[in-house]
Amino acid sequence: MPDRFEILHKDLAGRIGRLSTPHGIIETPVLMPVVNPHLQLLPAPKLARMGADMIITNSYIIHQDPELKVRAIEQGLHKLIGFQGPIMTDSGAFQLSVYGDIEVLPLQILDFQFAIQSDICVPLDIPTPPDVSRERAESELRLTEKRLEEAAALDRPSLLAGPIQGSTYPDLREKAARFLKEMSFDVYPVGGVVPLMESYRFRDLVNVVTAAKKGLGSGAPVHLFGAGHPMIFALASAMGCDLFDSAAYALYARQGRYLTVRGTWKPEEMKYLPCSCPVCQGHDLKELMESPQRIKLLAMHNLYVSLQEMKLVKQCIREGSLWDLLESRCRSHPRLLDGLKRLGKEGQWLEGLDASRKSTFFYLSSESSSRPEVVRYARRIERFALEGDVLICDDPGSGIAGFDHVLYFKPPFGPYPAELSETYPFNAEVPETADDAAMKQAARNMKLLIEANPRASFSFRLRSLPEGAGGR
Ligand code: GUN
Ligand code: ZN
């Protein structure tokens, strides 16, 4: 079988990819609006017109409704829902996690998904919540893995997902991912993370997702189960998540909430509609609030901003500026910033995946000091072999004659060869006054360079000499 998932462009651990399904090829990252087969707040054809390329629905709900079940088997899922593009189906695992029990056997619900021609089928995994005992996480993971092994052994007419569980234990997540990868699933959802996202535990989310990604390797398509709020698309995409599902657009609308990429707002507390989607263009705040169609209109706005953010993420991956987007998105909530700082600690991992970048490096905040380019340079700086008289200076200026080597100094990189000043990433746009994080990193690099070149004699012409640089 040709590769079902092809990666076209990369930035950080994120990528633009192409996933082949029986109902067409989907470009990722992709947001799948969740469709409830019982009550379609926005009917599927409407979702398609709004720009949804793919949707997700729940096979368990269809299976448990005698009328829907018969129609799904007779007509197929796509006719039933009214959507021609790819449809992913979930298994009822979520109902299992909420109600503790469901009335169907694991292989039965998987066979049903095959029978109704779902494009991506999900076996009945066990969504272990965060913070449970290690024993529980391990025993539930064993059961999930056993079911997944059975599922993987079947002849499959469509794509098969292998959910990665393991609660908040990164080692279990990584191990689970490694185990499932051997069984060649087509898509790997990271499951059991909805409670983390609901409670804004983005640092733990990064822990869990990066662990799973390390176990999977970079080639596998990853779905982040239940990630529907646009404020986390940049962060999740930067970790290498490719598929997202949004029930949020409808759930929040029912609660009367207005989604933005910076968080969730209540219309009662707003004065303006800071958005140009068709809903916000066609209504002012008062009209929106008083409309009998209020929930539907909110759902439409919520979905428009979500789809828009996904496109922006793609554009940023394409031009190599995802980190910049990440920094601005993660400035909108302290917990998101915690998530970004945690991801910054994965500099080495990101550095190994990150394609060389095209767009200018912008130093936007202390988080920019953790960017892969900075980590990469810190690892390579000792490779410079210098002898004789070396000048380290802020900028070109005059009086560089008589030196064997001239290095410019720019935090967070520290010293770099003058010849590279127009070259990425040293052509970075940085603030006039470097912050502490940038200065510290620059000082560390300077120290490494000096120690690696004992035969060279260093002179400095710097506005401020970083502390601990150890000049002689
Ligand atoms: N929906 C949200 N979380 C999960 C999960 O862990 N497993 C499945 N199958 N569906 C989910
Ligand atoms: Zn809007």
Short mmCIF file of C-alpha atoms and ligand atoms in Angstrom, two decimals:
data_model
loop_
_atom_site.label_atom_id
_atom_site.label_comp_id
_atom_site.label_asym_id
_atom_site.label_seq_id
_atom_site.Cartn_x
_atom_site.Cartn_y
_atom_site.Cartn_z
CA MET A 1 0.00 0.00 0.00
CA PRO A 2 1.39 3.46 -0.83
CA ASP A 3 2.04 5.68 2.13
CA ARG A 4 -1.24 6.92 3.52
CA PHE A 5 0.40 9.95 5.06
CA GLU A 6 2.81 12.13 3.21
CA ILE A 7 4.59 15.10 4.81
CA LEU A 8 5.01 18.13 2.57
CA HIS A 9 6.35 20.92 4.78
CA LYS A 10 7.73 21.05 8.31
CA ASP A 11 8.15 23.63 11.03
CA LEU A 12 9.09 22.76 14.63
CA ALA A 13 7.44 19.33 15.09
CA GLY A 14 4.48 20.58 13.04
CA ARG A 15 3.87 19.75 9.43
CA ILE A 16 1.60 20.08 6.47
CA GLY A 17 0.68 16.62 5.30
CA ARG A 18 -1.64 14.69 3.02
CA LEU A 19 -3.71 11.86 4.42
CA SER A 20 -5.36 9.50 1.94
CA THR A 21 -8.78 8.13 2.87
CA PRO A 22 -11.43 6.22 0.89
CA HIS A 23 -13.37 9.49 0.45
CA GLY A 24 -10.47 11.62 -0.67
CA ILE A 25 -7.15 13.11 0.30
CA ILE A 26 -7.13 15.52 3.22
CA GLU A 27 -4.54 18.17 3.84
CA THR A 28 -3.43 18.32 7.46
CA PRO A 29 -3.48 19.81 10.01
CA VAL A 30 -7.24 19.49 9.75
CA LEU A 31 -10.09 20.38 12.05
CA MET A 32 -12.99 17.93 12.05
CA PRO A 33 -16.22 19.44 13.41
CA VAL A 34 -18.07 16.92 15.54
CA VAL A 35 -21.49 16.04 14.16
CA ASN A 36 -24.10 14.66 16.52
CA PRO A 37 -26.21 12.24 14.44
CA HIS A 38 -29.28 13.03 16.56
CA LEU A 39 -29.26 16.78 16.45
CA GLN A 40 -27.20 18.53 13.85
CA LEU A 41 -26.98 22.07 15.15
CA LEU A 42 -25.26 22.91 11.87
CA PRO A 43 -26.19 20.31 9.22
CA ALA A 44 -23.25 18.58 7.56
CA PRO A 45 -23.76 20.22 4.12
CA LYS A 46 -23.58 23.56 5.89
CA LEU A 47 -20.31 22.51 7.56
CA ALA A 48 -18.91 21.68 4.13
CA ARG A 49 -19.93 25.09 2.79
CA MET A 50 -18.26 26.76 5.76
CA GLY A 51 -14.99 25.07 4.85
CA ALA A 52 -14.87 21.81 6.81
CA ASP A 53 -13.04 19.23 4.65
CA MET A 54 -13.63 16.36 7.04
CA ILE A 55 -15.95 15.66 9.98
CA ILE A 56 -16.16 13.22 12.86
CA THR A 57 -19.21 11.56 14.35
CA ASN A 58 -20.00 8.92 16.92
CA SER A 59 -20.70 5.40 15.69
CA TYR A 60 -21.97 4.31 19.10
CA ILE A 61 -24.82 6.85 19.02
CA ILE A 62 -25.80 5.61 15.56
CA HIS A 63 -25.51 1.98 16.62
CA GLN A 64 -27.76 2.46 19.65
CA ASP A 65 -30.55 4.12 17.68
CA PRO A 66 -32.44 1.37 15.82
CA GLU A 67 -33.62 3.64 13.04
CA LEU A 68 -30.27 5.33 12.45
CA LYS A 69 -28.54 1.98 12.63
CA VAL A 70 -30.63 0.47 9.86
CA ARG A 71 -30.30 3.54 7.67
CA ALA A 72 -26.53 3.68 8.21
CA ILE A 73 -26.14 0.07 7.17
CA GLU A 74 -28.45 0.40 4.16
CA GLN A 75 -27.31 3.79 2.87
CA GLY A 76 -23.85 4.11 4.32
CA LEU A 77 -22.61 6.72 6.76
CA HIS A 78 -22.03 9.43 4.17
CA LYS A 79 -25.62 9.46 2.91
CA LEU A 80 -26.94 9.25 6.44
CA ILE A 81 -24.96 12.28 7.61
CA GLY A 82 -25.12 14.14 4.30
CA PHE A 83 -21.38 14.65 3.83
CA GLN A 84 -19.34 13.54 0.84
CA GLY A 85 -15.83 14.08 2.22
CA PRO A 86 -14.00 11.81 4.67
CA ILE A 87 -15.77 11.00 7.94
CA MET A 88 -14.04 9.65 11.03
CA THR A 89 -16.11 7.74 13.57
CA ASP A 90 -15.45 7.40 17.29
CA SER A 91 -16.25 4.22 19.13
CA GLY A 92 -18.22 5.14 22.22
CA ALA A 93 -15.11 5.19 24.36
CA PHE A 94 -16.08 8.66 25.46
CA GLN A 95 -19.52 7.42 26.61
CA LEU A 96 -17.62 4.68 28.40
CA SER A 97 -15.55 7.25 30.24
CA VAL A 98 -18.60 9.30 31.22
CA TYR A 99 -21.13 6.54 32.05
CA GLY A 100 -18.68 3.80 33.04
CA ASP A 101 -20.35 1.20 30.88
CA ILE A 102 -21.58 0.71 27.35
CA GLU A 103 -23.81 -1.86 25.72
CA VAL A 104 -21.68 -3.13 22.93
CA LEU A 105 -18.66 -5.39 22.51
CA PRO A 106 -15.39 -3.91 21.26
CA LEU A 107 -15.26 -5.86 18.00
CA GLN A 108 -18.97 -5.32 17.40
CA ILE A 109 -18.64 -1.54 17.33
CA LEU A 110 -15.55 -1.76 15.14
CA ASP A 111 -17.30 -4.06 12.66
CA PHE A 112 -20.19 -1.63 12.60
CA GLN A 113 -17.84 1.23 11.68
CA PHE A 114 -16.40 -0.89 8.88
CA ALA A 115 -19.90 -1.80 7.70
CA ILE A 116 -21.13 1.78 7.42
CA GLN A 117 -17.99 2.79 5.48
CA SER A 118 -16.40 5.14 7.94
CA ASP A 119 -13.10 6.53 6.63
CA ILE A 120 -11.22 6.36 9.93
CA CYS A 121 -12.46 3.83 12.48
CA VAL A 122 -11.58 3.88 16.17
CA PRO A 123 -11.53 0.66 18.22
CA LEU A 124 -13.05 0.78 21.70
CA ASP A 125 -10.17 2.10 23.79
CA ILE A 126 -10.32 3.00 27.47
CA PRO A 127 -9.84 6.74 28.00
CA THR A 128 -7.96 6.72 31.28
CA PRO A 129 -8.25 10.14 32.94
CA PRO A 130 -5.28 12.15 34.27
CA ASP A 131 -3.78 11.58 37.72
CA VAL A 132 -5.06 8.04 38.32
CA SER A 133 -2.83 5.53 40.12
CA ARG A 134 -0.07 4.00 38.09
CA GLU A 135 -1.66 0.56 38.59
CA ARG A 136 -4.92 1.72 37.08
CA ALA A 137 -3.20 3.47 34.19
CA GLU A 138 -1.17 0.34 33.45
CA SER A 139 -4.01 -2.14 33.69
CA GLU A 140 -6.36 -0.03 31.54
CA LEU A 141 -3.57 0.46 29.04
CA ARG A 142 -3.05 -3.32 28.86
CA LEU A 143 -6.73 -3.77 28.06
CA THR A 144 -6.67 -1.01 25.43
CA GLU A 145 -3.58 -2.57 23.87
CA LYS A 146 -5.16 -6.01 23.79
CA ARG A 147 -8.22 -4.65 21.99
CA LEU A 148 -6.06 -2.71 19.59
CA GLU A 149 -4.04 -5.80 18.81
CA GLU A 150 -7.26 -7.64 17.93
CA ALA A 151 -8.41 -4.72 15.81
CA ALA A 152 -5.12 -4.46 13.94
CA ALA A 153 -5.31 -8.14 13.01
CA LEU A 154 -8.58 -7.67 11.07
CA ASP A 155 -8.83 -6.99 7.37
CA ARG A 156 -9.70 -3.34 7.25
CA PRO A 157 -11.69 -1.67 4.47
CA SER A 158 -10.75 1.78 5.77
CA LEU A 159 -8.22 3.52 7.97
CA LEU A 160 -7.79 2.32 11.52
CA ALA A 161 -6.87 4.51 14.48
CA GLY A 162 -4.74 3.30 17.39
CA PRO A 163 -5.45 5.52 20.42
CA ILE A 164 -2.54 6.13 22.77
CA GLN A 165 -3.50 6.11 26.45
CA GLY A 166 -1.44 6.11 29.63
CA SER A 167 -2.94 8.90 31.73
CA THR A 168 -0.40 11.47 32.95
CA TYR A 169 2.55 9.05 32.89
CA PRO A 170 4.86 10.13 30.07
CA ASP A 171 6.79 6.85 30.13
CA LEU A 172 3.54 4.88 29.68
CA ARG A 173 2.52 7.16 26.83
CA GLU A 174 5.85 6.71 25.10
CA LYS A 175 5.79 2.97 25.59
CA ALA A 176 2.21 2.71 24.35
CA ALA A 177 3.12 4.72 21.27
CA ARG A 178 6.10 2.49 20.53
CA PHE A 179 3.99 -0.63 20.93
CA LEU A 180 1.20 0.62 18.65
CA LYS A 181 3.59 1.87 16.01
CA GLU A 182 4.74 -1.72 15.51
CA MET A 183 1.17 -2.66 14.60
CA SER A 184 0.95 -0.14 11.77
CA PHE A 185 -2.19 1.79 12.50
CA ASP A 186 -3.09 4.52 10.03
CA VAL A 187 -3.73 7.31 12.55
CA TYR A 188 -2.65 7.62 16.18
CA PRO A 189 -4.98 9.61 18.44
CA VAL A 190 -3.67 10.80 21.78
CA GLY A 191 -6.59 10.05 24.09
CA GLY A 192 -7.74 10.77 27.60
CA VAL A 193 -6.61 14.40 27.45
CA VAL A 194 -9.96 16.21 27.44
CA PRO A 195 -9.82 16.77 31.24
CA LEU A 196 -6.34 18.30 30.88
CA MET A 197 -7.56 20.76 28.28
CA GLU A 198 -10.76 21.56 30.14
CA SER A 199 -8.77 22.51 33.20
CA TYR A 200 -6.13 24.42 31.20
CA ARG A 201 -3.35 22.02 32.23
CA PHE A 202 -1.34 22.74 29.11
CA ARG A 203 2.01 21.91 30.67
CA ASP A 204 0.76 18.39 31.38
CA LEU A 205 -0.72 18.24 27.91
CA VAL A 206 2.70 19.02 26.42
CA ASN A 207 4.25 16.35 28.66
CA VAL A 208 1.84 13.73 27.46
CA VAL A 209 1.79 14.62 23.78
CA THR A 210 5.55 14.99 23.38
CA ALA A 211 6.05 11.64 25.10
CA ALA A 212 3.62 9.96 22.70
CA LYS A 213 5.27 11.68 19.73
CA LYS A 214 8.70 10.48 20.78
CA GLY A 215 7.44 6.91 20.90
CA LEU A 216 5.77 7.22 17.50
CA GLY A 217 8.52 8.92 15.58
CA SER A 218 7.84 11.79 13.22
CA GLY A 219 6.25 9.97 10.27
CA ALA A 220 2.93 8.96 11.85
CA PRO A 221 -0.23 11.10 11.66
CA VAL A 222 -1.46 12.08 15.12
CA HIS A 223 -4.94 13.09 16.24
CA LEU A 224 -5.40 15.07 19.44
CA PHE A 225 -8.72 13.77 20.77
CA GLY A 226 -11.09 16.50 21.91
CA ALA A 227 -8.88 19.47 21.01
CA GLY A 228 -11.42 21.88 19.60
CA HIS A 229 -10.58 25.26 21.10
CA PRO A 230 -8.74 27.42 18.57
CA MET A 231 -6.44 28.88 21.21
CA ILE A 232 -4.49 25.61 21.37
CA PHE A 233 -4.20 24.82 17.67
CA ALA A 234 -0.80 26.51 17.32
CA LEU A 235 0.65 24.75 20.37
CA ALA A 236 -0.76 21.34 19.44
CA SER A 237 0.31 21.67 15.81
CA ALA A 238 3.80 22.70 16.89
CA MET A 239 4.03 19.39 18.77
CA GLY A 240 3.14 17.52 15.60
CA CYS A 241 -0.61 16.93 15.99
CA ASP A 242 -2.28 16.62 12.60
CA LEU A 243 -5.97 15.99 13.26
CA PHE A 244 -8.26 17.87 15.62
CA ASP A 245 -11.91 17.44 16.44
CA SER A 246 -14.16 20.19 17.60
CA ALA A 247 -17.28 19.65 19.63
CA ALA A 248 -16.31 22.96 21.22
CA TYR A 249 -17.89 25.08 18.49
CA ALA A 250 -21.32 23.66 19.35
CA LEU A 251 -20.86 23.01 23.08
CA TYR A 252 -19.70 26.55 23.74
CA ALA A 253 -22.49 27.96 21.57
CA ARG A 254 -25.07 26.14 23.67
CA GLN A 255 -23.54 27.76 26.74
CA GLY A 256 -23.80 31.12 24.99
CA ARG A 257 -20.07 31.50 24.51
CA TYR A 258 -18.09 33.25 21.83
CA LEU A 259 -14.75 31.67 20.91
CA THR A 260 -11.68 33.62 19.92
CA VAL A 261 -8.08 32.56 19.41
CA ARG A 262 -7.30 34.35 22.66
CA GLY A 263 -9.90 32.57 24.79
CA THR A 264 -13.62 32.29 25.39
CA TRP A 265 -15.84 35.30 25.92
CA LYS A 266 -19.40 35.82 27.07
CA PRO A 267 -21.39 38.06 24.73
CA GLU A 268 -23.03 39.73 27.75
CA GLU A 269 -19.61 41.02 28.75
CA MET A 270 -18.66 42.19 25.28
CA LYS A 271 -19.20 45.52 23.62
CA TYR A 272 -18.12 44.63 20.07
CA LEU A 273 -17.88 41.57 17.85
CA PRO A 274 -14.16 41.59 17.03
CA CYS A 275 -14.45 39.29 14.05
CA SER A 276 -15.27 39.55 10.35
CA CYS A 277 -16.88 36.17 9.75
CA PRO A 278 -20.25 36.26 7.95
CA VAL A 279 -22.11 36.06 11.29
CA CYS A 280 -20.23 38.97 12.85
CA GLN A 281 -20.49 40.95 9.63
CA GLY A 282 -24.22 40.41 9.36
CA HIS A 283 -25.11 41.15 13.00
CA ASP A 284 -24.14 43.52 15.72
CA LEU A 285 -23.78 42.29 19.27
CA LYS A 286 -27.35 43.17 20.23
CA GLU A 287 -28.84 41.44 17.20
CA LEU A 288 -26.76 38.36 17.90
CA MET A 289 -27.83 38.23 21.54
CA GLU A 290 -31.51 38.73 20.79
CA SER A 291 -31.77 36.47 17.78
CA PRO A 292 -33.92 33.33 18.11
CA GLN A 293 -31.09 31.72 16.10
CA ARG A 294 -28.56 32.80 18.68
CA ILE A 295 -27.11 29.35 19.41
CA LYS A 296 -26.79 28.49 15.77
CA LEU A 297 -25.20 31.84 14.96
CA LEU A 298 -22.73 31.45 17.82
CA ALA A 299 -21.89 27.94 16.63
CA MET A 300 -21.23 29.30 13.16
CA HIS A 301 -18.98 32.06 14.43
CA ASN A 302 -17.18 29.60 16.71
CA LEU A 303 -16.53 27.27 13.82
CA TYR A 304 -15.46 30.05 11.46
CA VAL A 305 -12.79 31.29 13.87
CA SER A 306 -11.62 27.73 14.48
CA LEU A 307 -11.28 26.95 10.78
CA GLN A 308 -9.56 30.27 10.24
CA GLU A 309 -7.01 29.59 12.96
CA MET A 310 -6.24 26.22 11.41
CA LYS A 311 -5.51 27.95 8.10
CA LEU A 312 -3.28 30.45 9.83
CA VAL A 313 -1.37 27.61 11.50
CA LYS A 314 -0.87 26.05 8.07
CA GLN A 315 0.32 29.29 6.55
CA CYS A 316 2.81 29.72 9.41
CA ILE A 317 4.11 26.16 8.97
CA ARG A 318 4.48 26.84 5.28
CA GLU A 319 6.55 29.97 5.83
CA GLY A 320 8.42 28.69 8.87
CA SER A 321 6.97 31.14 11.37
CA LEU A 322 5.00 28.79 13.61
CA TRP A 323 7.08 29.68 16.65
CA ASP A 324 6.11 33.34 16.25
CA LEU A 325 2.43 32.44 16.17
CA LEU A 326 2.96 30.17 19.16
CA GLU A 327 4.51 32.96 21.18
CA SER A 328 1.65 35.31 20.51
CA ARG A 329 -1.08 32.71 21.13
CA CYS A 330 0.54 31.52 24.33
CA ARG A 331 0.64 35.10 25.64
CA SER A 332 -3.14 35.09 25.93
CA HIS A 333 -3.29 32.83 28.98
CA PRO A 334 -0.72 32.09 31.72
CA ARG A 335 -1.40 28.34 31.50
CA LEU A 336 -0.72 28.40 27.78
CA LEU A 337 2.54 30.15 28.50
CA ASP A 338 3.37 27.30 30.91
CA GLY A 339 2.72 24.92 28.02
CA LEU A 340 5.03 26.87 25.74
CA LYS A 341 7.78 26.97 28.37
CA ARG A 342 7.45 23.21 28.73
CA LEU A 343 7.74 22.81 24.97
CA GLY A 344 10.79 25.09 25.06
CA LYS A 345 12.45 22.47 27.26
CA GLU A 346 12.12 20.06 24.34
CA GLY A 347 14.55 22.18 22.33
CA GLN A 348 16.75 19.22 21.43
CA TRP A 349 13.80 17.16 20.23
CA LEU A 350 12.40 20.05 18.21
CA GLU A 351 15.80 20.82 16.83
CA GLY A 352 16.05 17.30 15.45
CA LEU A 353 12.74 17.70 13.59
CA ASP A 354 12.72 21.32 12.60
CA ALA A 355 13.39 21.99 8.94
CA SER A 356 15.79 24.81 8.21
CA ARG A 357 13.68 27.89 8.17
CA LYS A 358 13.00 30.51 5.62
CA SER A 359 11.29 33.43 7.29
CA THR A 360 13.14 35.92 9.45
CA PHE A 361 13.71 35.00 13.08
CA PHE A 362 11.81 37.46 15.27
CA TYR A 363 12.85 37.70 18.90
CA LEU A 364 9.48 38.36 20.54
CA SER A 365 9.82 37.34 24.17
CA SER A 366 12.11 35.43 26.50
CA GLU A 367 10.53 32.26 25.06
CA SER A 368 12.33 33.00 21.80
CA SER A 369 15.53 31.95 23.59
CA SER A 370 14.24 28.34 23.52
CA ARG A 371 13.71 28.25 19.77
CA PRO A 372 15.29 25.33 17.92
CA GLU A 373 17.61 27.68 16.02
CA VAL A 374 19.10 28.87 19.31
CA VAL A 375 19.45 25.34 20.67
CA ARG A 376 21.05 24.24 17.41
CA TYR A 377 23.55 27.07 17.42
CA ALA A 378 24.49 26.45 21.06
CA ARG A 379 25.31 22.86 20.13
CA ARG A 380 27.43 23.84 17.19
CA ILE A 381 29.32 26.86 18.43
CA GLU A 382 32.26 24.85 19.72
CA ARG A 383 32.92 23.68 16.20
CA PHE A 384 34.33 27.05 15.17
CA ALA A 385 38.11 26.71 15.04
CA LEU A 386 39.72 30.07 15.71
CA GLU A 387 43.35 31.07 15.98
CA GLY A 388 45.16 34.39 16.32
CA ASP A 389 43.45 37.66 17.19
CA VAL A 390 39.69 37.48 17.39
CA LEU A 391 37.40 40.48 17.74
CA ILE A 392 33.90 40.10 19.12
CA CYS A 393 31.92 43.28 18.48
CA ASP A 394 28.34 44.51 18.42
CA ASP A 395 28.22 45.68 14.85
CA PRO A 396 30.39 46.46 11.85
CA GLY A 397 31.67 49.92 12.83
CA SER A 398 35.26 50.69 12.07
CA GLY A 399 38.59 49.50 13.31
CA ILE A 400 38.31 45.82 12.59
CA ALA A 401 41.62 45.85 10.73
CA GLY A 402 44.36 43.74 12.18
CA PHE A 403 42.16 40.95 13.49
CA ASP A 404 42.32 37.43 12.14
CA HIS A 405 38.62 36.83 12.80
CA VAL A 406 35.68 39.16 13.38
CA LEU A 407 32.59 37.90 15.11
CA TYR A 408 29.45 39.90 15.65
CA PHE A 409 27.54 39.57 18.87
CA LYS A 410 23.76 39.26 18.95
CA PRO A 411 21.73 37.83 21.82
CA PRO A 412 20.41 35.14 22.11
CA PHE A 413 23.03 33.65 19.77
CA GLY A 414 26.09 35.38 21.18
CA PRO A 415 29.10 35.55 18.87
CA TYR A 416 28.74 34.47 15.24
CA PRO A 417 30.94 34.96 12.17
CA ALA A 418 30.47 38.39 10.60
CA GLU A 419 30.11 36.77 7.17
CA LEU A 420 26.85 35.16 8.31
CA SER A 421 25.15 38.38 9.39
CA GLU A 422 22.76 38.38 6.43
CA THR A 423 22.07 34.69 6.79
CA TYR A 424 19.27 32.94 8.66
CA PRO A 425 19.01 32.82 11.65
CA PHE A 426 21.66 35.48 12.40
CA ASN A 427 19.74 38.08 10.41
CA ALA A 428 17.20 37.87 13.24
CA GLU A 429 15.16 40.91 14.18
CA VAL A 430 15.90 41.38 17.87
CA PRO A 431 14.91 44.10 20.35
CA GLU A 432 17.43 46.89 20.93
CA THR A 433 17.69 45.87 24.56
CA ALA A 434 18.14 42.15 25.05
CA ASP A 435 16.27 40.51 27.90
CA ASP A 436 17.87 38.35 30.58
CA ALA A 437 17.16 35.06 28.87
CA ALA A 438 18.75 36.19 25.62
CA MET A 439 21.77 37.67 27.38
CA LYS A 440 22.33 34.53 29.45
CA GLN A 441 22.18 32.30 26.39
CA ALA A 442 24.55 34.63 24.53
CA ALA A 443 26.97 34.56 27.47
CA ARG A 444 26.89 30.77 27.63
CA ASN A 445 27.67 30.53 23.94
CA MET A 446 30.50 33.05 24.24
CA LYS A 447 32.01 31.03 27.05
CA LEU A 448 31.78 27.81 25.05
CA LEU A 449 33.43 29.43 22.07
CA ILE A 450 36.27 30.87 24.10
CA GLU A 451 36.93 27.63 25.94
CA ALA A 452 36.95 25.69 22.71
CA ASN A 453 39.63 27.95 21.23
CA PRO A 454 42.47 28.26 23.75
CA ARG A 455 44.95 29.28 21.06
CA ALA A 456 42.99 32.38 20.09
CA SER A 457 43.22 35.74 21.77
CA PHE A 458 39.87 37.49 22.19
CA SER A 459 39.13 41.21 22.22
CA PHE A 460 35.71 42.69 22.89
CA ARG A 461 33.99 45.83 21.65
CA LEU A 462 30.59 45.41 23.18
CA ARG A 463 28.13 47.92 24.60
CA SER A 464 27.65 45.54 27.47
CA LEU A 465 29.74 42.51 28.22
CA PRO A 466 27.54 39.63 29.30
CA GLU A 467 28.23 38.47 32.80
CA GLY A 468 30.21 35.28 33.07
CA ALA A 469 31.43 35.47 29.49
CA GLY A 470 34.93 35.04 30.83
CA GLY A 471 36.84 37.36 28.52
CA ARG A 472 40.59 37.51 28.84
N1 GUN B 1 -12.82 11.36 22.79
C1 GUN B 1 -12.16 12.14 23.68
N2 GUN B 1 -11.18 11.43 24.28
C2 GUN B 1 -11.21 10.20 23.75
C3 GUN B 1 -10.41 9.01 23.96
O1 GUN B 1 -9.49 8.97 24.77
N3 GUN B 1 -10.76 7.91 23.22
C4 GUN B 1 -11.78 7.94 22.31
N4 GUN B 1 -12.03 6.85 21.61
N5 GUN B 1 -12.54 9.03 22.12
C5 GUN B 1 -12.25 10.14 22.82
ZN ZN B 2 -17.40 35.92 13.85
#
